[in-house]
Short mmCIF file of C-alpha atoms in Angstrom, two decimals:
data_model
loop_
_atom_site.label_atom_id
_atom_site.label_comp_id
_atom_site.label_asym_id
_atom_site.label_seq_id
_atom_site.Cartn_x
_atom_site.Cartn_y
_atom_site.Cartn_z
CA UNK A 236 164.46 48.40 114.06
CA UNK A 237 161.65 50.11 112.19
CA UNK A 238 158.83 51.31 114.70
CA UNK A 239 155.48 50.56 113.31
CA UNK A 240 152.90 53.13 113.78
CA UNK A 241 150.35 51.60 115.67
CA UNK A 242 148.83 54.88 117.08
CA UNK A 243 148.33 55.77 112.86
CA UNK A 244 147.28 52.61 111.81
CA UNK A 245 144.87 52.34 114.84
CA UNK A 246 143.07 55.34 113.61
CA UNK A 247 142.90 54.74 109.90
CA UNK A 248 141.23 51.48 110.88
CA UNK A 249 138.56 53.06 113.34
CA UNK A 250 137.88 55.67 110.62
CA UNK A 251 137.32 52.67 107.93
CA UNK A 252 135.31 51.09 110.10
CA UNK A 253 133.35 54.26 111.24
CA UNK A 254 132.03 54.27 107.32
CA UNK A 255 132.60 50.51 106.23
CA UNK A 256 130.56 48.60 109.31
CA UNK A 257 126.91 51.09 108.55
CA UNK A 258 127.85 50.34 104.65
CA UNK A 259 128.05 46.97 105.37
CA UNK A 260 124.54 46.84 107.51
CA UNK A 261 122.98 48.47 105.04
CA UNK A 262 123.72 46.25 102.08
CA UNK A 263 122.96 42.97 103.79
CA UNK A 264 119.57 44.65 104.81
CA UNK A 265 119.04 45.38 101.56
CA UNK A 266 119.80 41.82 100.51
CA UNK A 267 116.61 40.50 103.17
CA UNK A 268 113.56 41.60 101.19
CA UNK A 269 112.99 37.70 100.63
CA UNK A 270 112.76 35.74 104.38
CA UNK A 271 115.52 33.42 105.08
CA UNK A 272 117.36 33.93 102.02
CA UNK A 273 120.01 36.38 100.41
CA UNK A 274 118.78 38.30 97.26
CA UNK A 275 118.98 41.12 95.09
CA UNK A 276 115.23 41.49 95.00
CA UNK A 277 115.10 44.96 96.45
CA UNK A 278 117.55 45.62 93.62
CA UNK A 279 115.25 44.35 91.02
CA UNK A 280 112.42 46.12 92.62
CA UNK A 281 113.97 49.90 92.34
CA UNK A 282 115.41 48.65 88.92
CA UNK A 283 112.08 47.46 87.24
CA UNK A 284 110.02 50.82 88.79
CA UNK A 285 108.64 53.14 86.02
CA UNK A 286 108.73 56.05 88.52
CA UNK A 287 111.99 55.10 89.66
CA UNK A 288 113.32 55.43 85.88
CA UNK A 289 111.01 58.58 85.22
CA UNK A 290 112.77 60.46 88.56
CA UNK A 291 116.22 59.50 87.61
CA UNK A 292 115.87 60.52 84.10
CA UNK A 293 114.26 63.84 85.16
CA UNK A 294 117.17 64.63 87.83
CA UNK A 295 119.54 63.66 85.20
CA UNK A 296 118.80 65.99 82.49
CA UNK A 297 118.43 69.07 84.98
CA UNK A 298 121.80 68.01 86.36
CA UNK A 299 123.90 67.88 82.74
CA UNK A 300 121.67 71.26 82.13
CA UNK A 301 123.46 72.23 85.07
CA UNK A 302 126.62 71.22 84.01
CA UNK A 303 126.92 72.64 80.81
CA UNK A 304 125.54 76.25 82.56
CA UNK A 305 128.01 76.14 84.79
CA UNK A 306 130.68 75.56 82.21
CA UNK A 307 129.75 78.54 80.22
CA UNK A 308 128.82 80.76 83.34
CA UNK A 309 132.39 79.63 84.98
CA UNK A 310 135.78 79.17 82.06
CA UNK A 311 135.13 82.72 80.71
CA UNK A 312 134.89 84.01 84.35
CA UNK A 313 137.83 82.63 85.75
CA UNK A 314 139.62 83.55 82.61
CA UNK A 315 138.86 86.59 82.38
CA UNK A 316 140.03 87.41 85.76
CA UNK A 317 143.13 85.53 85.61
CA UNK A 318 144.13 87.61 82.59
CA UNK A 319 142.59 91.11 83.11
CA UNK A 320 141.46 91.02 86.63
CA UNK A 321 143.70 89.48 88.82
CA UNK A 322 143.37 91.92 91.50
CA UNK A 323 139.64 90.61 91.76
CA UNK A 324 140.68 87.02 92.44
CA UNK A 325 140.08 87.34 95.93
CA UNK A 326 136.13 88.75 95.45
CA UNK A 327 135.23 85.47 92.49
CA UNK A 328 136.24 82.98 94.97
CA UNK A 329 134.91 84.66 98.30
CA UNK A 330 131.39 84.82 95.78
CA UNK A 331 132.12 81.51 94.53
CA UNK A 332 131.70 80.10 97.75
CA UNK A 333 128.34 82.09 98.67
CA UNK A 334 126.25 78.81 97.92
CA UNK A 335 128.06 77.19 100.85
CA UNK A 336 126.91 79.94 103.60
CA UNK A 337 123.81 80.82 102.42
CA UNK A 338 121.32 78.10 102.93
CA UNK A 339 119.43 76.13 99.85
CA UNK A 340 115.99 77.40 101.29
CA UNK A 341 116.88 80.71 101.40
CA UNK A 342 117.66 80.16 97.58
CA UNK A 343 114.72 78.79 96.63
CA UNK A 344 112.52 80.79 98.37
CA UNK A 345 114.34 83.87 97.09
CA UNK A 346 113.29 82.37 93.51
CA UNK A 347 109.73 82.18 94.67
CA UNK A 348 109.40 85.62 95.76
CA UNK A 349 110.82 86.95 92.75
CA UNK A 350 109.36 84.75 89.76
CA UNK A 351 106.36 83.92 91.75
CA UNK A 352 103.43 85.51 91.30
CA UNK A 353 102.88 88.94 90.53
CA UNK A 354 106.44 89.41 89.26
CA UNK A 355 107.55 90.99 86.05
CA UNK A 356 108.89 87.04 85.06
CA UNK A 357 106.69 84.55 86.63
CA UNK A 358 108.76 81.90 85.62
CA UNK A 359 107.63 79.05 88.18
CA UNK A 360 103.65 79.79 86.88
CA UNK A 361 105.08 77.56 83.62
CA UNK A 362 106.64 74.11 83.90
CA UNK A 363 109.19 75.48 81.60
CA UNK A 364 109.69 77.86 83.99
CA UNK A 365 110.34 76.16 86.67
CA UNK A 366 112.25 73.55 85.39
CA UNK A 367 114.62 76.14 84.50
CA UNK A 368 114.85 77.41 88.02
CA UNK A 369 115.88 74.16 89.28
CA UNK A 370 118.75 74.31 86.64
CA UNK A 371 120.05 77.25 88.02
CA UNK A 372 119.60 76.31 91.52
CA UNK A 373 121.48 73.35 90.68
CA UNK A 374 124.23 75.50 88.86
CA UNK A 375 124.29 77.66 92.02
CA UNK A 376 124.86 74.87 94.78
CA UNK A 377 127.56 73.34 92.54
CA UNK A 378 129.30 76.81 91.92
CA UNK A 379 132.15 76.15 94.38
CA UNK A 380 133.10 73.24 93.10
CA UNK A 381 133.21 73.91 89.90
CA UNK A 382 134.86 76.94 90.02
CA UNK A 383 137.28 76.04 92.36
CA UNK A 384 138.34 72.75 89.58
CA UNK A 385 138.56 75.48 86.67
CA UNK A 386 140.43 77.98 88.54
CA UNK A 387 143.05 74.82 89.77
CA UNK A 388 143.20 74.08 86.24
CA UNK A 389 144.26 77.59 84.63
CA UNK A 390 146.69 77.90 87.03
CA UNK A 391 148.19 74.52 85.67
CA UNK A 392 148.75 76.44 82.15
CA UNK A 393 150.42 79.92 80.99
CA UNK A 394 147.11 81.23 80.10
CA UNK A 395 148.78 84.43 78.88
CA UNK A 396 151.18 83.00 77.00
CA UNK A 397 148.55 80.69 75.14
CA UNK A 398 146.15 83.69 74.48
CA UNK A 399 148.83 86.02 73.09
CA UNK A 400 149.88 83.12 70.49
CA UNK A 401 146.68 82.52 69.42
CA UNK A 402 146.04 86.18 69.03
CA UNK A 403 149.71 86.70 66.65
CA UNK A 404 147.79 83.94 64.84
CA UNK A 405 144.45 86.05 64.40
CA UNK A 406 142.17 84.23 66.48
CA UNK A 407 139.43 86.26 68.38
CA UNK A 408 139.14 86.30 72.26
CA UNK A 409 136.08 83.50 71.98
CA UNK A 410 138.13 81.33 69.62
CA UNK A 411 140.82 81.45 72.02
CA UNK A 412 138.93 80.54 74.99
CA UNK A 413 136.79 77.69 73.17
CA UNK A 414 139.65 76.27 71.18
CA UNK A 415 142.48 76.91 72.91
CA UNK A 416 142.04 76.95 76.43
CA UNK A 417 139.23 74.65 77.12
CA UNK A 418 141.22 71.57 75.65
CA UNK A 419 143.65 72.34 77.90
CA UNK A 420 142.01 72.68 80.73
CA UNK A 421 139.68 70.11 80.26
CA UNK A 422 140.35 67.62 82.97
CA UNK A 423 139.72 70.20 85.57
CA UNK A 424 136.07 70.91 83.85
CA UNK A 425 135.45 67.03 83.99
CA UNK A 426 136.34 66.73 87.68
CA UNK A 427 134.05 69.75 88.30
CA UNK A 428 130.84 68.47 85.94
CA UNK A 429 131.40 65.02 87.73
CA UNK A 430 131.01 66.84 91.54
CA UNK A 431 127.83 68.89 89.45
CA UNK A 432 126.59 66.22 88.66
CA UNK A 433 126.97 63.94 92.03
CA UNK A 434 125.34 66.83 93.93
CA UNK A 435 122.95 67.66 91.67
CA UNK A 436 121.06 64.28 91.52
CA UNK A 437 120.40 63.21 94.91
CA UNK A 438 119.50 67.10 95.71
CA UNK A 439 116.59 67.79 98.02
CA UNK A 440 115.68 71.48 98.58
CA UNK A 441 115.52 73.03 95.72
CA UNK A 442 113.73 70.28 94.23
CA UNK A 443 111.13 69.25 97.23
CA UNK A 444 109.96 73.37 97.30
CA UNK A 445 109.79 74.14 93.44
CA UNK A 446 107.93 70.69 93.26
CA UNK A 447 109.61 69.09 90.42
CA UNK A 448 109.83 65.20 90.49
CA UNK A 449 113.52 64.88 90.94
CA UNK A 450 115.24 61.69 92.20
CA UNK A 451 116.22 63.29 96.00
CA UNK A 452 112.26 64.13 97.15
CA UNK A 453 111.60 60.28 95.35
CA UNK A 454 114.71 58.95 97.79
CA UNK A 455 112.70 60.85 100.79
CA UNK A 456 109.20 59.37 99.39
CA UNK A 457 110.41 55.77 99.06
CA UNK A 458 112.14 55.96 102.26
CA UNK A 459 108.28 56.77 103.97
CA UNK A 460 107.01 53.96 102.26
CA UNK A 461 109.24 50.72 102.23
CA UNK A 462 111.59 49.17 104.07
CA UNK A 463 114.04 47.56 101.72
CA UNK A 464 114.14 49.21 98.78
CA UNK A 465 115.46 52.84 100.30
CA UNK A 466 118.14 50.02 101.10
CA UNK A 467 119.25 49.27 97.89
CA UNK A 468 119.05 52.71 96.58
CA UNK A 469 121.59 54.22 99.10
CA UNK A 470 124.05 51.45 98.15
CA UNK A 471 123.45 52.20 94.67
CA UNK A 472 123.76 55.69 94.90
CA UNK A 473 127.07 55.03 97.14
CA UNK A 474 128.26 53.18 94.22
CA UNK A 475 127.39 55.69 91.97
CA UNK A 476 129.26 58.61 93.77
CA UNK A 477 132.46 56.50 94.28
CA UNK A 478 132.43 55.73 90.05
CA UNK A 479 132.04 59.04 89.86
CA UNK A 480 135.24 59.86 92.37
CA UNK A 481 137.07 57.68 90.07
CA UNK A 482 136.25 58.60 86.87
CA UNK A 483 137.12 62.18 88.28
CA UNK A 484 140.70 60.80 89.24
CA UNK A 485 141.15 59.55 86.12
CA UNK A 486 140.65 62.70 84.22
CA UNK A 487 142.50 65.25 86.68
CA UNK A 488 145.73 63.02 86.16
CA UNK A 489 145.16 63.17 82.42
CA UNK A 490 147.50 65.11 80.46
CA UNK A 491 146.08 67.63 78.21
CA UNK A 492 144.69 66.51 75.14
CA UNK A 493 145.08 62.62 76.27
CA UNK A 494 142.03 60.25 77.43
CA UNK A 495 142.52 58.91 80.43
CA UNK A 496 142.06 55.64 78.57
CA UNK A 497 144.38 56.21 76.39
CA UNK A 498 148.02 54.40 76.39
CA UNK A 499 151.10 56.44 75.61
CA UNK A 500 152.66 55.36 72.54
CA UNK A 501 156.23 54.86 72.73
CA UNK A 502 159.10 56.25 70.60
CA UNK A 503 160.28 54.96 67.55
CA UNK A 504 163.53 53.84 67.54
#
């Protein structure tokens, strides 16, 4: 007979519970804006808020900023070293994962000093300025994981095999890397613009000290001030992060140059 294991299944269901039961709390909390009856009224509330909208619009836009920095900051990088530079492999990912040991306030703070006033660039004088700051800040705390998808990725292809046959075909070193290797490796840069842009939005620190209206000081703010609502906007931005898990899966299990959406066509007979 096949022994069941009780001792595994025992802790899978402790750990479901250990995230499920507070999930479940919180969405029937949020459900009890209205006395004595069930409602999405709290939803409605965050939903029909102008600042609401204005904040997540904001947060965003910095966040695909991000995203698209970090693309162009990270592909050539990691090619590059995989091709010319492999011996400095081990220094790209040990600074790759800086922005996990060094804390966000020591980041932003770091920004201040140098672009504050008095500096050569005072960049957070402007709203420009700072704006752009909080791009990079966001580009910076989402380094790790998007390297670490892109470098997965080219190790998935012959990079220098690719690159040499584009070369025999007269293609420069950009066109190589923009048309050749960035289609194939472009499930790994999804996965890593979807974590971008997951920790990007509901980010605090950054945005709370360069005092830009971003959706994670507004979560903090609405939290102070209401009871129900903050409800409601932690199950929708559970929600959120789990589409975003998802739509992640979907394109790392995508085969170059296919959608995830897309069906395979079958052979002709």
């Amino acid at each position: 007979m096949r022994r069941v294991p009780v001792l595994s299944w025992l802790a899978a269901l402790l750990a479901a519970a250990y995230f499920l039961v507070p999930l479940y709390a919180t969405f029937k909390f949020s459900l009890q804006m209205k006395r004595g009856e069930l409602s999405f009224e709290s939803y409605r509330s965050v939903l029909s808020s102008d600042l609401f909208l204005q904040v997540l619009g904001f947060s965003a836009m910095a966040s695909l900023a991000a995203i698209v920095l970090g693309i162009l900051l990270v592909v050539p990088t990691a090619y590059w070293v995989r091709l010319k530079l492999p011996g400095l492999r081990p220094l790209t990912e040990f600074l790759s994962l800086m922005p996990l040991i060094i804390p966000p306030v020591v980041l932003v703070f770091g920004y201040v000093r140098i672009y504050g006033t008095g500096s050569v660039l005072p960049l957070t004088m402007t709203e420009a300025g700072t704006n752009l700051l909080l791009v990079i800040g966001y580009t910076v705390l989402s380094l790790p994981y998007m390297y670490r998808a892109v470098d997965n990725g080219m190790a998935a292809i012959d990079i220098a095999t690719l690159t040499e046959a584009a070369e025999s075909l007269g293609a420069s070193r950009l066109r190589t890397v923009a048309t050749v290797i960035f289609p194939n490796i472009r499930s790994a840069i999804v996965s890593g613009a979807f974590l971008t842009f997951s920790i990007s939005l509901g980010e605090f620190v950054v945005t709370s000290l360069l005092s830009r209206p971003g959706f994670g000081p507004y979560m903090v703010q609405i939290g102070q001030d209401y009871a129900y609502q903050p409800a409601a906007i932690a199950i929708m931005a559970f929600a959120f992060t789990w589409i975003c898990m998802v739509l992640m899966e979907l394109f790392a299990t995508a085969r170059p140059g296919q959608g995830p959406f897309r069906r395979r066509k079958g052979k002709k007979g």
